[in-house]
Amino acid sequence: MSDNSFGRLFRVTTWGESHGPALGCVIDGAPPRIPLTEADIQHWMDQRKPGTSRFVTQRREPDAVKILSGVFEGQTTGTPISLLIENVDQRSKDYGEIMDKFRPGHADYTYWSKYGIRDYRGGGRSSARETAARVAAGAVARNVLNTLIGSAVQIRGALVQVGEKTIDPANWSWDSVTQNPFWCPDPKMAMEWEDYLDGIRKAGSSVGAVVELRASGIPAGLGEPIYGKLDADLAAAMMSINAVKGVEIGAGFAAARLSGEQNADEMRLKDGKAEFLSNQAGGILGGISSGQEIVVRFAVKPTSSILSPRATIDRFGHETDITTKGRHDPCVGIRAVPVGEAMLALVLADHLLRHRGQVGDFKSGFDAR
């Protein structure tokens, strides 16, 4: 099975299955002397792990990370960093009754069609459990960014829509994001989501969501103008997350409704530096970061595992029905927030190292005059 790795200079390979003994990743290309401890990684892992509220899967995984290589005396050594996360709460018996059936909306049929074999226990490699390794790698990427660029770098995410219920941007509060189980920046909408998702959960159904990510403190210059566009790599990274079906940068699809005057981000000078009067471009112009806040949104489909019987077929060529058992998220978008943050950090770290390798530091534009 190919394509388990992503990134060019900051390259991550993830491994493991949902119901295997463990999963993890190998990070190649992290510069030496980057501060890194297991506690640094665990902080972010605790935000993604299951069982944190009644609105996510009740699988109980501590997601404790072990650093196996690449770190000595609290610093990276420049050699591959290997991270291990053990699985401790697998319930493979939940999937015994559907081992020969293809779950609608899942990768069961396509995986079997491609490889002729599949791990039916929770989807195996195609399970969202794989994203735990991405969050671990993203923690390392954050430390790289903070060390090489500075502490001004902030990568944050929020859930801005659940089903048909969307937040009011006027109520946006980053403090609110950490004070409810939905990563919701709108305190009023967070309360509505609680009743709404309780009803969805009790009905055994699911809904989709939209996640918004923002990265600030990123200097101008990351990305390439043609095939290595920063926004293209970000879109690919977000689309690689399980259940993601659409990505926007900046104004995204809403840009189609804007006039040229509205869409163009006008510029002025402030203290000798460029200042933008708006950010419809989402911090990326011509595939290269502009120094503005980078804004990415992605849409997550409803969780495919629901209690309602669905029509399907089995691997023997028979039509049948299927009812999915097990522990599942009524809205998988909730736990997608820290995963999206991690992918954003990984792409930015990779492009940072690519930029340094080609042109050096960030003394460009007005700073180079």
mmCIF file of C-alpha atoms in Angstrom, residues 51-213:
data_model
loop_
_atom_site.group_PDB
_atom_site.id
_atom_site.type_symbol
_atom_site.label_atom_id
_atom_site.label_comp_id
_atom_site.label_asym_id
_atom_site.label_seq_id
_atom_site.Cartn_x
_atom_site.Cartn_y
_atom_site.Cartn_z
ATOM 1 C CA GLY A 51 -14.362 9.688 24.831
ATOM 2 C CA THR A 52 -14.029 13.318 25.937
ATOM 3 C CA SER A 53 -17.789 14.049 25.806
ATOM 4 C CA ARG A 54 -21.093 12.382 24.954
ATOM 5 C CA PHE A 55 -20.952 13.988 21.522
ATOM 6 C CA VAL A 56 -17.999 11.917 20.292
ATOM 7 C CA THR A 57 -17.223 8.202 20.113
ATOM 8 C CA GLN A 58 -17.003 6.585 23.545
ATOM 9 C CA ARG A 59 -13.965 4.498 22.648
ATOM 10 C CA ARG A 60 -11.597 5.025 25.594
ATOM 11 C CA GLU A 61 -8.091 5.608 24.314
ATOM 12 C CA PRO A 62 -5.522 7.506 26.402
ATOM 13 C CA ASP A 63 -3.517 8.217 23.238
ATOM 14 C CA ALA A 64 -0.316 8.274 25.267
ATOM 15 C CA VAL A 65 2.633 9.065 22.989
ATOM 16 C CA LYS A 66 6.062 7.479 23.281
ATOM 17 C CA ILE A 67 9.089 8.983 21.541
ATOM 18 C CA LEU A 68 11.183 6.067 20.295
ATOM 19 C CA SER A 69 13.910 7.917 18.396
ATOM 20 C CA GLY A 70 15.189 11.251 17.150
ATOM 21 C CA VAL A 71 15.190 13.108 20.471
ATOM 22 C CA PHE A 72 17.996 13.391 23.029
ATOM 23 C CA GLU A 73 18.014 15.479 26.210
ATOM 24 C CA GLY A 74 14.845 17.282 25.206
ATOM 25 C CA GLN A 75 15.960 18.276 21.697
ATOM 26 C CA THR A 76 15.621 16.817 18.225
ATOM 27 C CA THR A 77 18.833 15.319 16.857
ATOM 28 C CA GLY A 78 18.126 15.743 13.148
ATOM 29 C CA THR A 79 17.498 12.017 12.732
ATOM 30 C CA PRO A 80 14.093 10.387 12.100
ATOM 31 C CA ILE A 81 11.622 10.859 14.938
ATOM 32 C CA SER A 82 9.506 7.772 15.620
ATOM 33 C CA LEU A 83 6.306 8.135 17.673
ATOM 34 C CA LEU A 84 4.230 5.268 19.086
ATOM 35 C CA ILE A 85 0.580 5.346 20.222
ATOM 36 C CA GLU A 86 -0.836 2.115 21.626
ATOM 37 C CA ASN A 87 -4.451 1.021 21.050
ATOM 38 C CA VAL A 88 -5.966 -0.191 24.318
ATOM 39 C CA ASP A 89 -9.772 -0.174 23.832
ATOM 40 C CA GLN A 90 -10.476 -2.118 20.647
ATOM 41 C CA ARG A 91 -13.787 -3.969 20.400
ATOM 42 C CA SER A 92 -13.342 -5.960 17.225
ATOM 43 C CA LYS A 93 -16.386 -8.123 18.046
ATOM 44 C CA ASP A 94 -18.593 -5.121 17.227
ATOM 45 C CA TYR A 95 -17.716 -5.687 13.568
ATOM 46 C CA GLY A 96 -18.043 -9.480 13.356
ATOM 47 C CA GLU A 97 -21.567 -9.375 11.961
ATOM 48 C CA ILE A 98 -20.596 -7.102 9.078
ATOM 49 C CA MET A 99 -17.285 -8.651 8.083
ATOM 50 C CA ASP A 100 -18.657 -9.649 4.665
ATOM 51 C CA LYS A 101 -20.830 -6.558 4.114
ATOM 52 C CA PHE A 102 -19.829 -3.179 2.744
ATOM 53 C CA ARG A 103 -20.879 -0.235 4.916
ATOM 54 C CA PRO A 104 -22.465 2.529 2.785
ATOM 55 C CA GLY A 105 -20.475 5.752 2.873
ATOM 56 C CA HIS A 106 -17.312 3.997 4.066
ATOM 57 C CA ALA A 107 -14.185 2.933 2.177
ATOM 58 C CA ASP A 108 -15.076 -0.770 2.582
ATOM 59 C CA TYR A 109 -16.094 -1.403 -1.022
ATOM 60 C CA THR A 110 -13.410 0.693 -2.699
ATOM 61 C CA TYR A 111 -10.643 -0.699 -0.469
ATOM 62 C CA TRP A 112 -11.746 -4.278 -1.194
ATOM 63 C CA SER A 113 -12.072 -3.515 -4.919
ATOM 64 C CA LYS A 114 -8.531 -2.151 -5.046
ATOM 65 C CA TYR A 115 -6.656 -4.612 -2.818
ATOM 66 C CA GLY A 116 -8.855 -7.705 -2.696
ATOM 67 C CA ILE A 117 -8.595 -7.720 1.095
ATOM 68 C CA ARG A 118 -9.720 -5.402 3.864
ATOM 69 C CA ASP A 119 -9.549 -5.105 7.633
ATOM 70 C CA TYR A 120 -13.230 -4.953 8.561
ATOM 71 C CA ARG A 121 -12.482 -4.101 12.212
ATOM 72 C CA GLY A 122 -13.393 -0.438 12.263
ATOM 73 C CA GLY A 123 -12.099 0.149 8.749
ATOM 74 C CA GLY A 124 -8.491 -0.743 9.522
ATOM 75 C CA ARG A 125 -6.160 1.723 7.856
ATOM 76 C CA SER A 126 -9.023 3.853 6.501
ATOM 77 C CA SER A 127 -10.368 4.540 10.002
ATOM 78 C CA ALA A 128 -10.272 8.026 11.495
ATOM 79 C CA ARG A 129 -8.152 6.421 14.217
ATOM 80 C CA GLU A 130 -5.209 6.977 11.848
ATOM 81 C CA THR A 131 -5.475 10.723 12.444
ATOM 82 C CA ALA A 132 -4.043 10.313 15.947
ATOM 83 C CA ALA A 133 -0.624 9.910 14.325
ATOM 84 C CA ARG A 134 -1.163 13.100 12.328
ATOM 85 C CA VAL A 135 -1.891 15.098 15.482
ATOM 86 C CA ALA A 136 1.295 13.734 17.064
ATOM 87 C CA ALA A 137 3.319 14.758 14.015
ATOM 88 C CA GLY A 138 1.580 18.134 13.976
ATOM 89 C CA ALA A 139 2.813 18.784 17.512
ATOM 90 C CA VAL A 140 6.385 18.371 16.283
ATOM 91 C CA ALA A 141 5.647 20.707 13.358
ATOM 92 C CA ARG A 142 4.354 23.363 15.764
ATOM 93 C CA ASN A 143 7.626 23.261 17.686
ATOM 94 C CA VAL A 144 9.564 23.629 14.438
ATOM 95 C CA LEU A 145 7.503 26.678 13.446
ATOM 96 C CA ASN A 146 7.743 28.283 16.884
ATOM 97 C CA THR A 147 11.500 27.736 17.035
ATOM 98 C CA LEU A 148 12.387 28.898 13.529
ATOM 99 C CA ILE A 149 9.820 31.701 13.112
ATOM 100 C CA GLY A 150 8.983 32.685 16.686
ATOM 101 C CA SER A 151 6.331 32.451 19.371
ATOM 102 C CA ALA A 152 4.069 34.794 17.383
ATOM 103 C CA VAL A 153 2.945 31.795 15.322
ATOM 104 C CA GLN A 154 -0.564 30.666 16.277
ATOM 105 C CA ILE A 155 -2.493 27.829 14.665
ATOM 106 C CA ARG A 156 -6.096 27.581 15.812
ATOM 107 C CA GLY A 157 -9.302 25.957 14.660
ATOM 108 C CA ALA A 158 -13.020 26.169 15.397
ATOM 109 C CA LEU A 159 -16.242 24.472 14.380
ATOM 110 C CA VAL A 160 -18.360 27.056 12.565
ATOM 111 C CA GLN A 161 -21.258 24.919 11.341
ATOM 112 C CA VAL A 162 -22.986 21.726 12.499
ATOM 113 C CA GLY A 163 -25.674 20.427 10.163
ATOM 114 C CA GLU A 164 -27.733 23.454 9.150
ATOM 115 C CA LYS A 165 -26.818 25.468 12.250
ATOM 116 C CA THR A 166 -24.109 28.081 11.594
ATOM 117 C CA ILE A 167 -22.396 30.413 14.052
ATOM 118 C CA ASP A 168 -22.794 34.192 13.993
ATOM 119 C CA PRO A 169 -19.303 35.558 13.102
ATOM 120 C CA ALA A 170 -20.104 38.675 15.125
ATOM 121 C CA ASN A 171 -20.067 36.510 18.263
ATOM 122 C CA TRP A 172 -16.637 34.997 17.528
ATOM 123 C CA SER A 173 -14.600 34.442 20.701
ATOM 124 C CA TRP A 174 -11.446 32.324 20.799
ATOM 125 C CA ASP A 175 -11.922 31.980 24.557
ATOM 126 C CA SER A 176 -15.266 30.286 23.914
ATOM 127 C CA VAL A 177 -13.611 27.612 21.761
ATOM 128 C CA THR A 178 -12.016 25.980 24.807
ATOM 129 C CA GLN A 179 -15.106 26.304 26.999
ATOM 130 C CA ASN A 180 -17.490 23.932 25.223
ATOM 131 C CA PRO A 181 -17.191 20.402 23.782
ATOM 132 C CA PHE A 182 -17.667 21.568 20.173
ATOM 133 C CA TRP A 183 -14.734 23.948 19.604
ATOM 134 C CA CYS A 184 -17.469 26.522 18.974
ATOM 135 C CA PRO A 185 -16.414 30.223 18.927
ATOM 136 C CA ASP A 186 -20.018 31.401 19.377
ATOM 137 C CA PRO A 187 -21.197 30.800 22.989
ATOM 138 C CA LYS A 188 -24.871 31.144 22.058
ATOM 139 C CA MET A 189 -24.644 28.638 19.193
ATOM 140 C CA ALA A 190 -22.734 26.195 21.392
ATOM 141 C CA MET A 191 -25.807 25.878 23.588
ATOM 142 C CA GLU A 192 -28.021 25.287 20.555
ATOM 143 C CA TRP A 193 -25.668 22.614 19.258
ATOM 144 C CA GLU A 194 -25.878 20.770 22.574
ATOM 145 C CA ASP A 195 -29.639 20.199 22.290
ATOM 146 C CA TYR A 196 -29.427 19.643 18.548
ATOM 147 C CA LEU A 197 -26.724 16.960 18.739
ATOM 148 C CA ASP A 198 -28.382 15.272 21.695
ATOM 149 C CA GLY A 199 -31.364 14.688 19.434
ATOM 150 C CA ILE A 200 -29.158 13.446 16.582
ATOM 151 C CA ARG A 201 -27.254 11.118 18.914
ATOM 152 C CA LYS A 202 -30.377 9.631 20.506
ATOM 153 C CA ALA A 203 -31.876 9.021 17.061
ATOM 154 C CA GLY A 204 -28.759 7.060 16.073
ATOM 155 C CA SER A 205 -28.127 9.429 13.168
ATOM 156 C CA SER A 206 -25.367 11.909 12.303
ATOM 157 C CA VAL A 207 -24.715 15.312 10.725
ATOM 158 C CA GLY A 208 -21.853 17.018 8.946
ATOM 159 C CA ALA A 209 -19.893 20.117 9.902
ATOM 160 C CA VAL A 210 -17.584 22.901 8.720
ATOM 161 C CA VAL A 211 -14.229 23.570 10.394
ATOM 162 C CA GLU A 212 -12.352 26.870 10.095
ATOM 163 C CA LEU A 213 -8.591 27.053 10.639
#
